[in-house]
Amino acid sequence: MQIKGMLSRLFKGQRGAAMTELLVSLPALLLMGLGGLQSALLFDAKTTINYATFEAVRKGAVNHAQSDAMRRELGLRLAPLFGGDGSAEKALSAITR
């Protein structure tokens, strides 16, 4: 009995400690999580731009370096960054916006 009483007195001041620790660490955790999400979005945009330039250069190589065909292909491949879903209609509407 005496040990139980000693332990209860020892941990009596610990109530609410977990909430305080959570409030202290939550901003850092949110910052790291949202930073990770932002870096994933940046990597996705970088990959899309790399693919678009690759396809535009490929179109230029096939069409004897005609800049109009290359620009059209670049716009078509960059359309997903501006709201297109890969279809020609959505790409055209995203390009003309």
PDB file of C-alpha atoms in Angstrom:
ATOM      1  CA  MET A   1       0.000   0.000   0.000  1.00  0.00           C
ATOM      2  CA  GLN A   2       2.753   2.381   0.858  1.00  0.00           C
ATOM      3  CA  ILE A   3       4.449   1.953  -2.543  1.00  0.00           C
ATOM      4  CA  LYS A   4       1.199   2.663  -4.389  1.00  0.00           C
ATOM      5  CA  GLY A   5       0.750   5.898  -2.455  1.00  0.00           C
ATOM      6  CA  MET A   6       4.314   6.962  -3.194  1.00  0.00           C
ATOM      7  CA  LEU A   7       3.901   6.296  -6.904  1.00  0.00           C
ATOM      8  CA  SER A   8       0.638   8.217  -7.088  1.00  0.00           C
ATOM      9  CA  ARG A   9       2.270  11.216  -5.395  1.00  0.00           C
ATOM     10  CA  LEU A  10       5.264  10.956  -7.731  1.00  0.00           C
ATOM     11  CA  PHE A  11       3.179  11.072 -10.929  1.00  0.00           C
ATOM     12  CA  LYS A  12       0.513  13.479  -9.674  1.00  0.00           C
ATOM     13  CA  GLY A  13       2.180  16.470 -11.348  1.00  0.00           C
ATOM     14  CA  GLN A  14       2.454  14.684 -14.714  1.00  0.00           C
ATOM     15  CA  ARG A  15      -1.177  15.182 -15.769  1.00  0.00           C
ATOM     16  CA  GLY A  16      -1.435  16.967 -19.124  1.00  0.00           C
ATOM     17  CA  ALA A  17       2.230  16.492 -20.011  1.00  0.00           C
ATOM     18  CA  ALA A  18       1.400  14.616 -23.214  1.00  0.00           C
ATOM     19  CA  MET A  19      -0.834  17.448 -24.444  1.00  0.00           C
ATOM     20  CA  THR A  20       1.897  19.992 -23.769  1.00  0.00           C
ATOM     21  CA  GLU A  21       4.457  17.905 -25.636  1.00  0.00           C
ATOM     22  CA  LEU A  22       2.053  17.543 -28.555  1.00  0.00           C
ATOM     23  CA  LEU A  23       1.449  21.290 -28.705  1.00  0.00           C
ATOM     24  CA  VAL A  24       5.183  21.944 -28.698  1.00  0.00           C
ATOM     25  CA  SER A  25       6.012  19.405 -31.410  1.00  0.00           C
ATOM     26  CA  LEU A  26       2.933  19.810 -33.650  1.00  0.00           C
ATOM     27  CA  PRO A  27       4.127  22.932 -35.542  1.00  0.00           C
ATOM     28  CA  ALA A  28       7.421  21.259 -36.419  1.00  0.00           C
ATOM     29  CA  LEU A  29       5.654  18.087 -37.560  1.00  0.00           C
ATOM     30  CA  LEU A  30       3.214  20.078 -39.691  1.00  0.00           C
ATOM     31  CA  LEU A  31       6.045  22.067 -41.218  1.00  0.00           C
ATOM     32  CA  MET A  32       7.958  18.917 -42.119  1.00  0.00           C
ATOM     33  CA  GLY A  33       4.876  17.189 -43.532  1.00  0.00           C
ATOM     34  CA  LEU A  34       3.788  20.126 -45.657  1.00  0.00           C
ATOM     35  CA  GLY A  35       7.380  20.674 -46.776  1.00  0.00           C
ATOM     36  CA  GLY A  36       7.529  17.068 -47.953  1.00  0.00           C
ATOM     37  CA  LEU A  37       4.273  17.508 -49.849  1.00  0.00           C
ATOM     38  CA  GLN A  38       5.549  20.683 -51.516  1.00  0.00           C
ATOM     39  CA  SER A  39       8.788  18.984 -52.579  1.00  0.00           C
ATOM     40  CA  ALA A  40       6.785  16.126 -54.093  1.00  0.00           C
ATOM     41  CA  LEU A  41       4.704  18.628 -56.072  1.00  0.00           C
ATOM     42  CA  LEU A  42       7.853  20.411 -57.264  1.00  0.00           C
ATOM     43  CA  PHE A  43       9.393  17.115 -58.345  1.00  0.00           C
ATOM     44  CA  ASP A  44       6.227  16.240 -60.271  1.00  0.00           C
ATOM     45  CA  ALA A  45       6.281  19.594 -62.086  1.00  0.00           C
ATOM     46  CA  LYS A  46       9.991  19.186 -62.878  1.00  0.00           C
ATOM     47  CA  THR A  47       9.343  15.723 -64.304  1.00  0.00           C
ATOM     48  CA  THR A  48       6.492  17.059 -66.446  1.00  0.00           C
ATOM     49  CA  ILE A  49       8.683  19.857 -67.807  1.00  0.00           C
ATOM     50  CA  ASN A  50      11.520  17.428 -68.580  1.00  0.00           C
ATOM     51  CA  TYR A  51       9.119  15.129 -70.418  1.00  0.00           C
ATOM     52  CA  ALA A  52       7.567  18.047 -72.337  1.00  0.00           C
ATOM     53  CA  THR A  53      10.929  19.318 -73.548  1.00  0.00           C
ATOM     54  CA  PHE A  54      12.014  15.800 -74.489  1.00  0.00           C
ATOM     55  CA  GLU A  55       8.876  15.309 -76.599  1.00  0.00           C
ATOM     56  CA  ALA A  56       9.211  18.761 -78.198  1.00  0.00           C
ATOM     57  CA  VAL A  57      12.809  18.047 -79.213  1.00  0.00           C
ATOM     58  CA  ARG A  58      11.763  14.657 -80.517  1.00  0.00           C
ATOM     59  CA  LYS A  59       9.022  16.291 -82.611  1.00  0.00           C
ATOM     60  CA  GLY A  60      11.604  18.744 -83.937  1.00  0.00           C
ATOM     61  CA  ALA A  61      13.982  15.934 -84.857  1.00  0.00           C
ATOM     62  CA  VAL A  62      11.261  14.127 -86.792  1.00  0.00           C
ATOM     63  CA  ASN A  63       9.882  17.264 -88.505  1.00  0.00           C
ATOM     64  CA  HIS A  64      13.213  18.797 -89.608  1.00  0.00           C
ATOM     65  CA  ALA A  65      13.363  21.298 -86.710  1.00  0.00           C
ATOM     66  CA  GLN A  66      10.158  23.138 -87.548  1.00  0.00           C
ATOM     67  CA  SER A  67       9.599  25.428 -84.601  1.00  0.00           C
ATOM     68  CA  ASP A  68       5.793  25.528 -84.976  1.00  0.00           C
ATOM     69  CA  ALA A  69       5.504  21.765 -84.543  1.00  0.00           C
ATOM     70  CA  MET A  70       7.878  21.904 -81.582  1.00  0.00           C
ATOM     71  CA  ARG A  71       5.902  24.703 -79.898  1.00  0.00           C
ATOM     72  CA  ARG A  72       2.634  22.863 -80.442  1.00  0.00           C
ATOM     73  CA  GLU A  73       4.054  19.681 -78.928  1.00  0.00           C
ATOM     74  CA  LEU A  74       5.538  21.575 -75.982  1.00  0.00           C
ATOM     75  CA  GLY A  75       2.200  23.248 -75.297  1.00  0.00           C
ATOM     76  CA  LEU A  76       0.390  19.932 -75.532  1.00  0.00           C
ATOM     77  CA  ARG A  77       2.765  18.258 -73.073  1.00  0.00           C
ATOM     78  CA  LEU A  78       2.759  21.203 -70.630  1.00  0.00           C
ATOM     79  CA  ALA A  79      -1.053  21.346 -70.568  1.00  0.00           C
ATOM     80  CA  PRO A  80      -1.383  19.058 -67.502  1.00  0.00           C
ATOM     81  CA  LEU A  81       0.346  21.752 -65.449  1.00  0.00           C
ATOM     82  CA  PHE A  82      -2.429  24.170 -66.408  1.00  0.00           C
ATOM     83  CA  GLY A  83      -5.444  21.931 -65.946  1.00  0.00           C
ATOM     84  CA  GLY A  84      -5.395  19.580 -68.915  1.00  0.00           C
ATOM     85  CA  ASP A  85      -5.849  15.860 -68.427  1.00  0.00           C
ATOM     86  CA  GLY A  86      -3.936  14.636 -71.470  1.00  0.00           C
ATOM     87  CA  SER A  87      -6.805  14.752 -73.942  1.00  0.00           C
ATOM     88  CA  ALA A  88      -6.532  17.015 -76.976  1.00  0.00           C
ATOM     89  CA  GLU A  89      -9.624  19.066 -76.067  1.00  0.00           C
ATOM     90  CA  LYS A  90      -8.492  19.793 -72.519  1.00  0.00           C
ATOM     91  CA  ALA A  91      -4.958  20.525 -73.715  1.00  0.00           C
ATOM     92  CA  LEU A  92      -6.272  23.015 -76.273  1.00  0.00           C
ATOM     93  CA  SER A  93      -8.422  24.763 -73.678  1.00  0.00           C
ATOM     94  CA  ALA A  94      -5.492  24.857 -71.235  1.00  0.00           C
ATOM     95  CA  ILE A  95      -3.155  26.231 -73.917  1.00  0.00           C
ATOM     96  CA  THR A  96      -5.558  28.974 -75.016  1.00  0.00           C
ATOM     97  CA  ARG A  97      -6.245  30.133 -71.450  1.00  0.00           C
TER      98      ARG A  97
END
